[in-house]
Coordinates of C-alpha atoms in Angstrom, one line a residue:
X1 CA -203.0 68.7 -8.5
X2 CA -204.7 66.6 -5.8
X3 CA -205.0 63.7 -8.3
X4 CA -201.3 64.1 -9.2
X5 CA -200.3 64.1 -5.6
X6 CA -202.3 61.0 -5.0
X7 CA -200.6 59.2 -7.9
X8 CA -197.1 60.3 -6.8
X9 CA -197.8 59.1 -3.2
X10 CA -199.1 55.6 -4.2
X11 CA -196.5 53.3 -5.8
X12 CA -199.0 51.1 -7.5
X13 CA -200.9 54.1 -9.1
X14 CA -197.6 55.6 -10.2
X15 CA -196.2 52.4 -11.6
X16 CA -199.3 51.6 -13.5
X17 CA -198.7 54.9 -15.5
X18 CA -195.2 53.9 -16.5
X19 CA -194.4 52.6 -20.0
X20 CA -192.7 49.3 -20.9
X21 CA -192.1 47.3 -24.1
X22 CA -194.6 44.5 -24.0
X23 CA -194.2 40.9 -25.3
X24 CA -195.5 42.1 -28.7
X25 CA -192.7 44.7 -29.0
X26 CA -195.1 47.6 -28.4
X27 CA -195.0 50.5 -26.0
X28 CA -197.7 50.0 -23.4
X29 CA -198.6 50.8 -19.8
X30 CA -197.1 48.6 -17.0
X31 CA -200.2 46.9 -15.6
X32 CA -199.0 45.2 -12.4
X33 CA -200.0 41.6 -12.1
X34 CA -201.0 40.0 -8.7
X35 CA -197.5 38.7 -8.3
X36 CA -196.0 42.1 -9.0
X37 CA -198.3 43.8 -6.5
X38 CA -197.2 41.3 -3.9
X39 CA -193.6 42.3 -4.6
X40 CA -194.3 46.0 -4.2
X41 CA -196.0 45.3 -0.9
X42 CA -192.9 43.4 0.3
X43 CA -190.7 46.3 -0.9
X44 CA -192.9 48.7 1.1
X45 CA -192.6 46.6 4.3
X46 CA -189.6 46.6 6.7
X47 CA -186.7 44.2 6.1
X48 CA -184.9 42.8 3.1
X49 CA -186.7 40.9 0.3
X50 CA -185.8 37.5 -1.2
X51 CA -187.7 36.3 -4.3
X52 CA -187.5 32.9 -5.9
X53 CA -189.3 33.3 -9.2
X54 CA -190.4 31.4 -12.3
X55 CA -189.4 32.8 -15.7
X56 CA -191.0 35.8 -17.2
X57 CA -193.3 37.1 -14.4
X58 CA -191.8 40.6 -14.6
X59 CA -190.2 40.6 -11.1
X60 CA -187.1 42.6 -12.3
X61 CA -189.4 45.1 -14.2
X62 CA -191.6 45.8 -11.2
X63 CA -188.6 46.2 -8.8
X64 CA -187.0 48.6 -11.3
X65 CA -190.3 50.5 -11.5
X66 CA -190.4 50.7 -7.7
X67 CA -186.8 52.0 -7.5
X68 CA -187.7 54.6 -10.2
X69 CA -190.7 55.7 -8.1
X70 CA -188.6 56.0 -5.0
X71 CA -185.9 58.0 -6.7
X72 CA -188.3 60.2 -8.6
X73 CA -190.4 61.2 -5.6
X74 CA -187.6 61.4 -3.0
X75 CA -186.9 64.6 -1.2
X76 CA -183.4 63.4 -0.3
X77 CA -180.3 62.8 -2.5
X78 CA -180.5 59.0 -2.1
X79 CA -178.9 56.4 -4.4
X80 CA -180.4 53.1 -5.4
X81 CA -178.4 50.4 -7.2
X82 CA -179.1 47.5 -9.6
X83 CA -176.5 44.8 -9.5
X84 CA -176.1 41.7 -11.6
X85 CA -173.3 39.2 -12.3
X86 CA -172.8 40.7 -15.7
X87 CA -172.5 44.4 -16.5
X88 CA -174.7 44.0 -19.6
X89 CA -177.5 42.7 -17.4
X90 CA -177.2 45.6 -15.0
X91 CA -177.2 48.1 -18.0
X92 CA -180.3 46.3 -19.3
X93 CA -182.1 46.9 -16.0
X94 CA -181.1 50.5 -16.0
X95 CA -182.3 50.7 -19.6
X96 CA -185.8 49.7 -18.4
X97 CA -185.6 52.5 -15.8
X98 CA -184.6 55.0 -18.4
X99 CA -187.5 54.1 -20.5
X100 CA -189.8 55.0 -17.6
X101 CA -188.1 58.4 -17.6
X102 CA -188.2 58.9 -21.3
X103 CA -192.0 58.3 -21.5
X104 CA -193.1 60.4 -18.6
X105 CA -195.4 63.3 -19.4
X106 CA -193.4 66.4 -20.3
X107 CA -194.9 68.4 -17.5
X108 CA -193.3 66.0 -15.0
X109 CA -189.8 66.0 -16.6
X110 CA -187.0 68.3 -15.9
X111 CA -183.3 68.0 -17.0
X112 CA -181.2 65.3 -15.5
X113 CA -178.0 65.9 -13.6
X114 CA -176.5 62.6 -14.8
X115 CA -177.6 60.5 -17.7
X116 CA -175.3 57.8 -19.1
X117 CA -175.2 54.0 -19.5
X118 CA -174.5 53.3 -15.8
X119 CA -176.3 56.1 -14.0
X120 CA -179.5 58.1 -14.0
X121 CA -179.7 61.0 -11.5
X122 CA -182.4 63.6 -11.1
X123 CA -182.0 67.3 -10.1
X124 CA -183.1 66.4 -6.6
X125 CA -179.9 64.4 -6.2
X126 CA -181.6 61.1 -6.1
X127 CA -180.5 58.5 -8.6
X128 CA -180.1 54.9 -9.8
X129 CA -176.8 53.3 -10.8
X130 CA -176.0 50.0 -12.6
X131 CA -173.1 48.0 -11.2
X132 CA -171.8 44.5 -12.0
X133 CA -169.8 41.8 -10.3
X134 CA -167.3 42.0 -13.1
X135 CA -165.7 45.2 -11.9
X136 CA -163.5 44.6 -8.8
X137 CA -164.1 47.0 -6.0
X138 CA -166.8 48.9 -8.0
X139 CA -169.3 48.5 -5.2
X140 CA -167.0 49.8 -2.5
X141 CA -166.9 53.4 -3.9
X142 CA -170.4 54.4 -3.0
X143 CA -173.2 53.9 -0.5
X144 CA -176.9 53.3 -1.4
X145 CA -180.2 53.1 0.3
X146 CA -181.6 50.2 -1.6
X147 CA -179.9 47.6 -3.8
X148 CA -181.3 45.0 -6.2
X149 CA -179.2 41.9 -6.7
X150 CA -180.6 40.3 -9.9
X151 CA -180.2 36.6 -10.8
X152 CA -178.1 36.0 -7.6
X153 CA -178.1 32.2 -8.0
X154 CA -175.9 32.7 -11.1
X155 CA -173.2 34.9 -9.5
X156 CA -169.7 33.4 -9.7
X157 CA -168.6 34.5 -6.2
X158 CA -171.9 35.2 -4.4
X159 CA -170.5 35.3 -0.9
X160 CA -168.0 38.1 -1.7
X161 CA -170.6 39.9 -3.8
X162 CA -173.2 39.8 -1.0
X163 CA -170.6 41.0 1.6
X164 CA -169.6 43.9 -0.6
X165 CA -173.3 44.8 -1.3
X166 CA -174.1 44.8 2.4
X167 CA -171.2 47.1 3.1
X168 CA -172.4 49.5 0.4
X169 CA -176.0 49.4 1.8
X170 CA -175.3 51.1 5.1
X171 CA -178.4 49.5 6.8
X172 CA -180.5 50.0 3.6
X173 CA -182.8 47.4 2.0
X174 CA -181.3 44.5 0.1
X175 CA -183.5 42.9 -2.6
X176 CA -182.4 39.5 -4.0
X177 CA -184.4 38.0 -6.9
X178 CA -183.5 35.0 -9.0
X179 CA -184.6 31.9 -10.7
X180 CA -183.1 28.7 -9.4
X181 CA -179.7 27.5 -10.7
X182 CA -178.6 24.3 -9.0
X183 CA -179.1 22.6 -5.6
X184 CA -177.4 24.5 -2.8
X185 CA -176.7 27.5 -5.0
X186 CA -176.4 31.0 -3.3
X187 CA -180.2 31.6 -3.5
X188 CA -181.0 28.2 -2.1
X189 CA -178.7 28.8 0.8
X190 CA -180.4 32.1 1.6
X191 CA -183.8 30.4 1.5
X192 CA -182.6 27.6 3.8
X193 CA -181.3 30.2 6.3
X194 CA -184.7 31.9 6.2
X195 CA -186.6 28.6 6.7
X196 CA -184.4 27.6 9.6
X197 CA -185.1 30.9 11.3
X198 CA -181.4 32.1 11.2
X199 CA -182.3 35.2 9.1
X200 CA -185.4 37.3 9.0
X201 CA -186.7 38.9 5.8
X202 CA -189.6 39.0 3.4
X203 CA -189.4 35.7 1.3
X204 CA -191.6 35.4 -1.7
X205 CA -192.0 32.2 -3.8
X206 CA -194.3 32.2 -6.9
X207 CA -195.4 28.8 -8.2
X208 CA -195.9 28.8 -12.0
X209 CA -199.6 28.2 -11.8
X210 CA -200.3 31.5 -10.0
X211 CA -199.2 33.4 -13.2
X212 CA -202.4 33.9 -15.3
X213 CA -200.5 33.8 -18.6
X214 CA -199.3 30.3 -18.0
X215 CA -202.3 28.7 -19.5
X216 CA -203.2 27.4 -23.0
X217 CA -206.8 27.0 -24.1
X218 CA -207.6 23.4 -24.9
X219 CA -210.7 22.7 -27.0
X220 CA -211.5 19.2 -25.7
X221 CA -211.0 17.3 -22.5
X222 CA -207.6 15.9 -21.9
X223 CA -206.7 12.7 -20.0
X224 CA -204.4 13.3 -17.0
X225 CA -201.6 11.1 -16.0
X226 CA -201.1 10.3 -12.3
X227 CA -198.7 13.3 -11.7
X228 CA -201.1 15.7 -13.4
X229 CA -204.1 14.4 -11.6
X230 CA -202.3 14.9 -8.3
X231 CA -201.5 18.5 -9.3
X232 CA -205.1 19.2 -10.2
X233 CA -206.3 17.9 -6.9
X234 CA -203.6 19.7 -4.8
X235 CA -203.7 23.1 -6.5
X236 CA -207.2 23.1 -8.2
X237 CA -205.6 23.5 -11.6
X238 CA -207.6 23.8 -14.8
X239 CA -207.3 21.7 -18.0
X240 CA -205.8 24.8 -19.7
X241 CA -203.1 25.1 -17.1
X242 CA -202.2 21.4 -17.3
X243 CA -202.1 21.6 -21.1
X244 CA -199.8 24.6 -20.9
X245 CA -197.5 22.7 -18.5
X246 CA -197.5 19.6 -20.7
X247 CA -196.7 21.7 -23.8
X248 CA -193.9 23.7 -22.1
X249 CA -192.4 20.5 -20.7
X250 CA -192.3 18.9 -24.1
X251 CA -190.5 22.0 -25.5
X252 CA -187.8 22.5 -22.8
X253 CA -187.6 19.1 -21.1
X254 CA -188.8 17.8 -17.8
X255 CA -185.8 18.7 -15.6
X256 CA -185.5 22.2 -17.0
X257 CA -189.2 22.8 -16.6
X258 CA -189.1 22.1 -12.9
X259 CA -186.2 24.5 -12.5
X260 CA -187.6 27.3 -14.6
X261 CA -191.3 26.9 -13.6
X262 CA -191.5 25.2 -10.2
X263 CA -194.6 24.4 -8.2
X264 CA -192.6 24.2 -5.0
X265 CA -189.2 25.0 -3.6
X266 CA -188.3 21.3 -3.8
X267 CA -189.2 21.2 -7.5
X268 CA -187.0 24.3 -8.2
X269 CA -184.0 22.4 -6.6
X270 CA -184.6 18.9 -7.8
X271 CA -181.5 16.9 -8.4
X272 CA -180.8 16.7 -12.2
X273 CA -178.1 15.6 -14.5
X274 CA -176.1 12.4 -14.4
X275 CA -177.0 11.2 -10.9
X276 CA -177.8 7.6 -9.8
X277 CA -180.8 8.6 -7.8
X278 CA -183.3 11.1 -9.2
X279 CA -185.7 13.4 -7.3
X280 CA -188.5 10.9 -8.1
X281 CA -186.5 8.1 -6.3
X282 CA -186.2 10.2 -3.2
X283 CA -189.6 11.9 -2.9
X284 CA -190.9 9.5 -0.3
X285 CA -187.7 9.5 1.9
X286 CA -188.0 11.1 5.3
X287 CA -185.9 14.3 5.5
X288 CA -184.0 14.8 8.8
X289 CA -182.7 18.4 9.2
X290 CA -179.1 18.2 10.6
X291 CA -177.0 21.2 11.7
X292 CA -173.4 21.4 10.6
X293 CA -171.9 20.4 13.9
X294 CA -168.9 18.2 14.7
X295 CA -171.0 15.0 15.1
X296 CA -174.7 14.1 15.1
X297 CA -176.0 10.8 16.4
X298 CA -179.3 9.7 14.9
X299 CA -179.4 6.3 16.7
X300 CA -177.6 4.8 19.6
X301 CA -174.7 2.5 18.9
X302 CA -175.7 -1.2 19.0
X303 CA -173.0 -3.8 19.8
X304 CA -174.7 -6.5 17.7
X305 CA -175.0 -4.2 14.6
X306 CA -172.5 -3.7 11.8
X307 CA -171.8 -0.3 10.3
X308 CA -170.5 1.1 7.0
X309 CA -168.7 4.4 6.8
X310 CA -168.5 6.6 3.7
X311 CA -166.3 9.8 3.5
X312 CA -166.9 12.8 1.2
X313 CA -163.9 15.1 1.4
X314 CA -164.5 18.7 0.6
X315 CA -162.2 20.6 -1.8
X316 CA -161.0 23.1 0.8
X317 CA -162.6 26.1 -1.0
X318 CA -165.0 26.9 1.9
X319 CA -168.2 26.0 -0.1
X320 CA -169.2 22.9 1.8
X321 CA -168.1 20.6 4.6
X322 CA -166.1 17.3 4.6
X323 CA -168.6 14.6 5.7
X324 CA -168.4 11.2 7.3
X325 CA -171.6 9.2 7.0
X326 CA -172.3 6.1 9.1
X327 CA -174.9 3.6 8.0
X328 CA -176.4 0.6 9.8
X329 CA -176.0 -2.6 7.8
X330 CA -179.1 -3.9 9.6
X331 CA -181.5 -1.1 8.7
X332 CA -179.7 0.6 5.8
X333 CA -180.4 3.9 7.6
X334 CA -178.0 6.6 8.7
X335 CA -177.0 6.5 12.4
X336 CA -174.3 9.1 12.6
X337 CA -173.0 12.1 10.6

């Protein structure tokens, strides 16, 4: 009984006993990786959690496992929610949680008060529900203590979704996790607010090379190009990691690799597609952070200079600002925004 109490009290010990379907399609124990342990520690701390992740590190799985532990061991009738932009995705996450329940030892299981495709609720009154952004007003009909917003960068109306989620939380913990979608997407905006100090939360970014599985054994020495050599020197990467990166990039393309498996935030949000300037063109340009105010002068006006003015008019849908950009014809540098 003492050992059981210790397991129930410790989220990592409890989670490591849960069952998942592994990459080989077999039922196995959830063995938390170093990244997943960092996520649990962030969930245990005060404040909301924001996660920018590479593909397939199991962030959704470990968060679902944590929510299951919280509900299963709760003494109060609390509700936790998993939210995605598609109902099928939310149901998939709840399916992971139901698998945890189905594979618990019989001695720990009792009958459920609710068990359907969108809700799992224990006899103690605590439960987990699956909600989507597709159902209008669905989030307004309940309150929850903790809410997971999965793949937030892909939500069609993220501002409204977040506002509704926060209203449902009632001072609870908001967990946002997602891969990058495009520059200035909803996730990127949240990260920028955090980095500027305008919001306070637990922000986690996991570069691809921290994931142990992202490595492919190479039998002989490989010759690095300049970019790979810089990565080796900066992050102390192995030949196996470089070989995995090179192979993955060949399969999915360079731009998609940076988005799906970034080394830095800047890589995750590189400019891609049919643009005149690429991220490589701009990597040595000095970045000047500018607040969205009426007018910002970067240089004083010089009577003997000449200036060019460009205007980018916003669409009026409250997603970005109309911008007037003033360039010096002498220096080709911006002088006023």
